[in-house]
Protein backbone atom coordinates (compact mmCIF):
# COMPACT_ATOMS: atom_id res chain seq x y z
CA MET A 1 -0.22 -12.76 22.00
CA GLU A 2 -0.14 -9.12 22.24
CA VAL A 3 -0.21 -7.29 19.01
CA ALA A 4 0.82 -3.73 18.91
CA SER A 5 1.23 -1.12 15.60
CA ILE A 6 4.17 1.00 16.39
CA ILE A 7 2.19 3.58 13.47
CA ASN A 8 -1.31 3.65 14.48
CA ASN A 9 -2.22 7.15 13.57
CA PRO A 10 -3.57 6.89 9.86
CA ASP A 11 -2.85 10.90 9.69
CA ALA A 12 0.86 10.11 10.40
CA ASP A 13 3.54 10.04 7.42
CA PRO A 14 5.31 6.91 7.61
CA HIS A 15 8.35 8.29 5.78
CA ALA A 16 8.89 11.15 8.40
CA PHE A 17 7.93 8.97 11.49
CA GLU A 18 10.57 9.48 14.18
CA PRO A 19 10.83 6.45 16.77
CA THR A 20 10.66 7.40 20.55
CA ALA A 21 12.22 6.01 23.64
CA ASP A 22 8.78 3.95 24.13
CA THR A 23 9.40 2.65 20.84
CA SER A 24 12.43 1.54 20.98
CA LYS A 25 11.41 -0.43 24.52
CA ALA A 26 8.39 -2.12 21.90
CA VAL A 27 10.54 -3.37 19.71
CA ASN A 28 13.12 -4.68 22.29
CA ASP A 29 10.73 -6.59 24.14
CA ALA A 30 8.45 -8.17 21.14
CA GLN A 31 9.39 -11.50 20.05
CA PHE A 32 8.24 -11.09 16.74
CA VAL A 33 8.95 -7.82 14.42
CA VAL A 34 6.65 -7.49 11.34
CA TYR A 35 7.46 -4.66 8.99
CA VAL A 36 7.68 -3.33 5.23
CA GLY A 37 11.44 -3.08 4.79
CA VAL A 38 12.85 -1.82 1.18
CA GLY A 39 13.73 1.55 2.27
CA TYR A 40 10.07 2.34 3.42
CA ASP A 41 10.63 2.22 7.28
CA THR A 42 14.33 2.44 7.80
CA TRP A 43 13.86 3.42 11.30
CA MET A 44 13.26 -0.22 12.13
CA ASP A 45 16.38 -1.15 10.92
CA LYS A 46 18.13 0.88 13.07
CA LEU A 47 15.89 -0.10 15.97
CA LEU A 48 16.70 -3.81 15.12
CA LYS A 49 20.02 -3.35 15.17
CA ALA A 50 20.27 -1.57 18.59
CA SER A 51 18.20 -4.31 20.24
CA SER A 52 19.84 -6.48 22.74
CA SER A 53 17.41 -9.00 21.64
CA SER A 54 17.53 -8.69 18.10
CA SER A 55 19.22 -12.35 17.83
CA SER A 56 16.32 -14.03 19.36
CA LYS A 57 13.52 -12.55 17.24
CA THR A 58 11.48 -13.65 14.57
CA ILE A 59 11.84 -11.16 12.20
CA ILE A 60 9.44 -11.05 8.77
CA GLU A 61 10.57 -7.96 6.51
CA VAL A 62 7.53 -8.63 3.72
CA GLY A 63 8.97 -6.55 1.18
CA SER A 64 12.43 -8.45 0.34
CA GLU A 65 11.56 -11.72 2.12
CA LEU A 66 8.05 -12.67 0.79
CA LEU A 67 7.74 -10.54 -2.05
CA GLY A 68 11.16 -10.18 -3.33
CA LYS A 69 11.58 -6.49 -3.40
CA LYS A 70 14.91 -4.65 -3.18
CA ASP A 71 16.03 -1.15 -2.35
CA GLY A 72 14.40 2.00 -4.72
CA ASP A 73 11.68 -0.55 -5.58
CA ASN A 74 7.84 0.91 -4.86
CA PRO A 75 7.64 0.29 -1.11
CA HIS A 76 3.61 0.01 -0.67
CA VAL A 77 3.52 -3.25 -1.02
CA TRP A 78 0.13 -3.73 0.88
CA TYR A 79 -1.12 -2.56 -2.87
CA ASP A 80 -0.10 -5.81 -4.03
CA PRO A 81 -3.05 -8.57 -3.63
CA THR A 82 -0.70 -11.35 -3.13
CA SER A 83 1.17 -9.72 0.18
CA MET A 84 -1.52 -10.54 2.96
CA PRO A 85 -2.11 -14.19 1.59
CA LYS A 86 1.76 -14.48 1.84
CA LEU A 87 2.02 -12.51 5.41
CA ALA A 88 -0.66 -14.82 6.83
CA ASP A 89 1.09 -17.87 5.82
CA ALA A 90 4.71 -16.83 6.84
CA LEU A 91 3.43 -15.68 10.20
CA ALA A 92 1.79 -19.09 10.75
CA ASP A 93 4.96 -21.26 9.72
CA LYS A 94 7.05 -18.93 12.49
CA LEU A 95 4.78 -19.13 14.78
CA ALA A 96 4.44 -22.68 14.60
CA LYS A 97 8.16 -23.20 14.92
CA VAL A 98 8.24 -21.25 17.84
CA ASP A 99 5.12 -23.24 19.37
CA PRO A 100 5.04 -26.41 17.45
CA SER A 101 1.88 -27.59 19.70
CA GLN A 102 -0.06 -24.93 18.08
CA ALA A 103 0.61 -25.52 14.65
CA ASP A 104 -2.34 -26.50 13.41
CA ALA A 105 -3.93 -23.62 15.09
CA PHE A 106 -2.17 -21.16 13.12
CA LYS A 107 -2.56 -22.84 10.04
CA LYS A 108 -6.21 -22.87 10.77
CA ARG A 109 -6.25 -19.06 11.38
CA ALA A 110 -3.74 -18.42 8.48
CA GLN A 111 -6.83 -20.21 5.67
CA ASP A 112 -9.56 -18.19 7.89
CA TYR A 113 -7.89 -15.04 6.72
CA LYS A 114 -7.25 -15.98 3.26
CA THR A 115 -10.90 -17.11 3.08
CA ASN A 116 -11.76 -13.37 4.21
CA LEU A 117 -9.32 -12.17 1.54
CA ALA A 118 -11.15 -14.22 -0.91
CA PRO A 119 -14.09 -11.44 -2.06
CA LEU A 120 -11.10 -8.81 -2.35
CA SER A 121 -9.30 -11.13 -4.61
CA ASP A 122 -12.85 -11.64 -6.90
CA LEU A 123 -13.21 -8.29 -7.01
CA VAL A 124 -9.66 -7.68 -7.97
CA GLN A 125 -10.18 -10.28 -10.91
CA LYS A 126 -13.49 -8.78 -11.75
CA LEU A 127 -11.98 -5.35 -12.48
CA LYS A 128 -8.70 -6.48 -14.75
CA GLN A 129 -8.77 -5.61 -17.92
CA SER A 130 -7.78 -7.42 -21.02
CA SER A 131 -5.26 -4.89 -22.09
CA PRO A 132 -3.21 -2.46 -20.74
CA SER A 133 -5.35 0.85 -19.85
CA PRO A 134 -4.03 4.32 -19.05
CA ILE A 135 -4.37 5.98 -16.10
CA ALA A 136 -3.11 8.93 -14.15
CA VAL A 137 -2.10 9.19 -11.15
CA SER A 138 -0.73 11.78 -8.38
CA GLU A 139 1.91 9.60 -6.77
CA PRO A 140 3.01 5.93 -6.98
CA VAL A 141 1.56 4.70 -3.82
CA PHE A 142 -1.59 2.64 -5.54
CA GLU A 143 1.25 0.84 -8.14
CA TYR A 144 0.91 -2.48 -7.44
CA MET A 145 -2.58 -2.57 -7.48
CA SER A 146 -3.23 -0.55 -10.63
CA GLU A 147 -1.01 -3.17 -11.87
CA ALA A 148 -2.74 -6.08 -10.97
CA LEU A 149 -5.57 -4.55 -12.33
CA ASN A 150 -3.85 -3.97 -15.82
CA PHE A 151 -3.71 0.12 -15.48
CA LYS A 152 -0.81 1.85 -16.61
CA ALA A 153 -0.07 5.27 -15.11
CA VAL A 154 0.83 7.72 -17.97
CA ASN A 155 2.76 9.96 -15.91
CA PRO A 156 5.80 8.32 -13.85
CA LYS A 157 7.92 11.49 -13.77
CA PHE A 158 5.17 13.65 -12.47
CA ALA A 159 4.22 11.05 -9.70
CA LYS A 160 7.43 10.34 -8.70
CA ALA A 161 8.37 14.05 -8.57
CA ILE A 162 4.97 14.40 -6.16
CA GLU A 163 6.18 11.09 -4.13
CA GLU A 164 9.48 13.25 -3.31
CA GLU A 165 8.02 16.86 -2.51
CA ALA A 166 9.55 18.17 -5.91
CA ASP A 167 7.75 20.22 -8.58
CA PRO A 168 7.53 17.71 -11.58
CA GLY A 169 8.86 19.02 -14.75
CA PRO A 170 6.57 21.73 -17.03
CA GLY A 171 6.81 19.23 -19.72
CA ASP A 172 5.54 16.53 -17.58
CA ILE A 173 2.94 18.64 -16.34
CA ALA A 174 1.67 20.20 -19.72
CA ALA A 175 1.50 16.43 -20.85
CA LEU A 176 -0.54 15.39 -18.22
CA GLN A 177 -2.86 18.18 -18.99
CA ASN A 178 -3.22 17.18 -22.48
CA ASP A 179 -4.01 13.96 -21.44
CA ILE A 180 -7.09 14.97 -18.99
CA LYS A 181 -8.45 17.68 -21.64
CA GLU A 182 -7.94 14.83 -24.59
CA LYS A 183 -9.81 12.39 -22.00
CA LYS A 184 -7.11 9.89 -22.95
CA ILE A 185 -7.37 8.67 -19.15
CA LYS A 186 -9.73 6.11 -17.58
CA PHE A 187 -9.51 7.70 -14.50
CA PHE A 188 -7.15 10.22 -11.89
CA VAL A 189 -6.13 8.27 -8.66
CA GLN A 190 -5.39 10.95 -5.96
CA ASN A 191 -4.04 9.88 -2.77
CA THR A 192 -5.62 12.15 -0.30
CA GLN A 193 -3.39 12.04 2.33
CA VAL A 194 -0.82 14.53 -0.13
CA ASP A 195 -1.60 18.23 0.34
CA SER A 196 -0.30 19.62 -2.77
CA PRO A 197 -1.74 22.35 -5.00
CA THR A 198 -0.23 20.92 -8.44
CA VAL A 199 -2.11 17.78 -7.62
CA LYS A 200 -5.36 19.63 -6.79
CA ASN A 201 -5.13 21.61 -10.03
CA MET A 202 -4.61 18.71 -11.68
CA VAL A 203 -7.69 16.81 -9.87
CA ASP A 204 -9.66 19.82 -10.38
CA LEU A 205 -9.22 19.77 -13.81
CA ALA A 206 -9.95 16.22 -14.58
CA ALA A 207 -13.13 16.86 -12.65
CA LYS A 208 -13.76 19.76 -15.28
CA ASN A 209 -13.37 17.46 -18.02
CA GLY A 210 -15.41 14.44 -16.92
CA ILE A 211 -12.41 12.26 -15.74
CA PRO A 212 -13.40 10.19 -12.85
CA ILE A 213 -10.98 10.53 -9.79
CA VAL A 214 -10.52 7.58 -7.70
CA HIS A 215 -9.33 8.53 -3.77
CA VAL A 216 -6.66 6.13 -1.80
CA THR A 217 -4.60 6.84 0.78
CA GLU A 218 -0.98 5.62 2.16
CA THR A 219 -2.14 4.36 5.21
CA GLU A 220 -5.44 2.45 6.60
CA PRO A 221 -8.30 4.90 7.43
CA GLN A 222 -9.26 4.53 10.81
CA GLY A 223 -12.21 2.40 11.57
CA LYS A 224 -11.60 0.00 8.48
CA ASN A 225 -10.04 -3.02 8.03
CA TYR A 226 -7.47 -4.25 5.26
CA VAL A 227 -10.18 -5.87 3.07
CA GLN A 228 -12.56 -2.95 3.81
CA TRP A 229 -9.95 -0.36 3.04
CA MET A 230 -9.02 -2.13 -0.28
CA THR A 231 -12.67 -3.09 -1.18
CA ASP A 232 -13.72 0.54 -0.50
CA GLN A 233 -11.25 2.05 -3.13
CA LEU A 234 -11.32 -0.63 -5.69
CA ASN A 235 -15.41 -0.34 -5.53
CA GLU A 236 -14.28 3.59 -6.76
CA VAL A 237 -12.63 1.93 -9.73
CA LYS A 238 -15.54 0.03 -10.29
CA ASN A 239 -17.82 2.87 -10.42
CA ALA A 240 -14.79 4.71 -12.54
CA ILE A 241 -15.08 2.42 -15.47
CA GLY A 242 -18.31 1.66 -15.10
CA VAL A 243 -18.14 -1.81 -14.11
CA LYS A 244 -21.64 -3.43 -12.66
């Protein structure tokens, strides 16, 4: 089976992606389609509705089907540590229905993948805080992972405004500046794929006041797989909070 990623450029903005004729053909020809859903890749919904072969496809909408999310929820579900094990099992189950003779092989591959994820799960547990700990974030992309680690963002309104490419309110900016200057946060999470002067000013202020910066991205960096990507980011969290 051949697997094709529709968005394979780590610098591309998935929110602004515009499907081409080739994209439409790839979706129409696909036997299986896996996508985020919950308002993240709405272009895929449109392509599936327009596809003449939709009724014969096996479709997994990760956000709603596997994680119980709905439109309006944070769509960055790959930062939820439970998402990939659930996806592996779902793929094995659905593939087995298409080719029952290979059911055991599909199940084994899913189990092998979950075994590969085990060090990542162990690191999440190692870094999990015993009680909610305050952090600040440039936007909500890291939210599910921070929740798994028991960190709580102190600046949700600021982060939401940045995500929506709007200007945060003066009060929200002042409150975050105060939290940074008074060292009320453990670290600042910066999505490095977003170019915002407001965020840069906060990052500079955090660095000036000795607040560690944890760098994250919305899409998987070139040359890294999922485990490497998540592990690298969690190691920045590890260094930020001084865990050995």
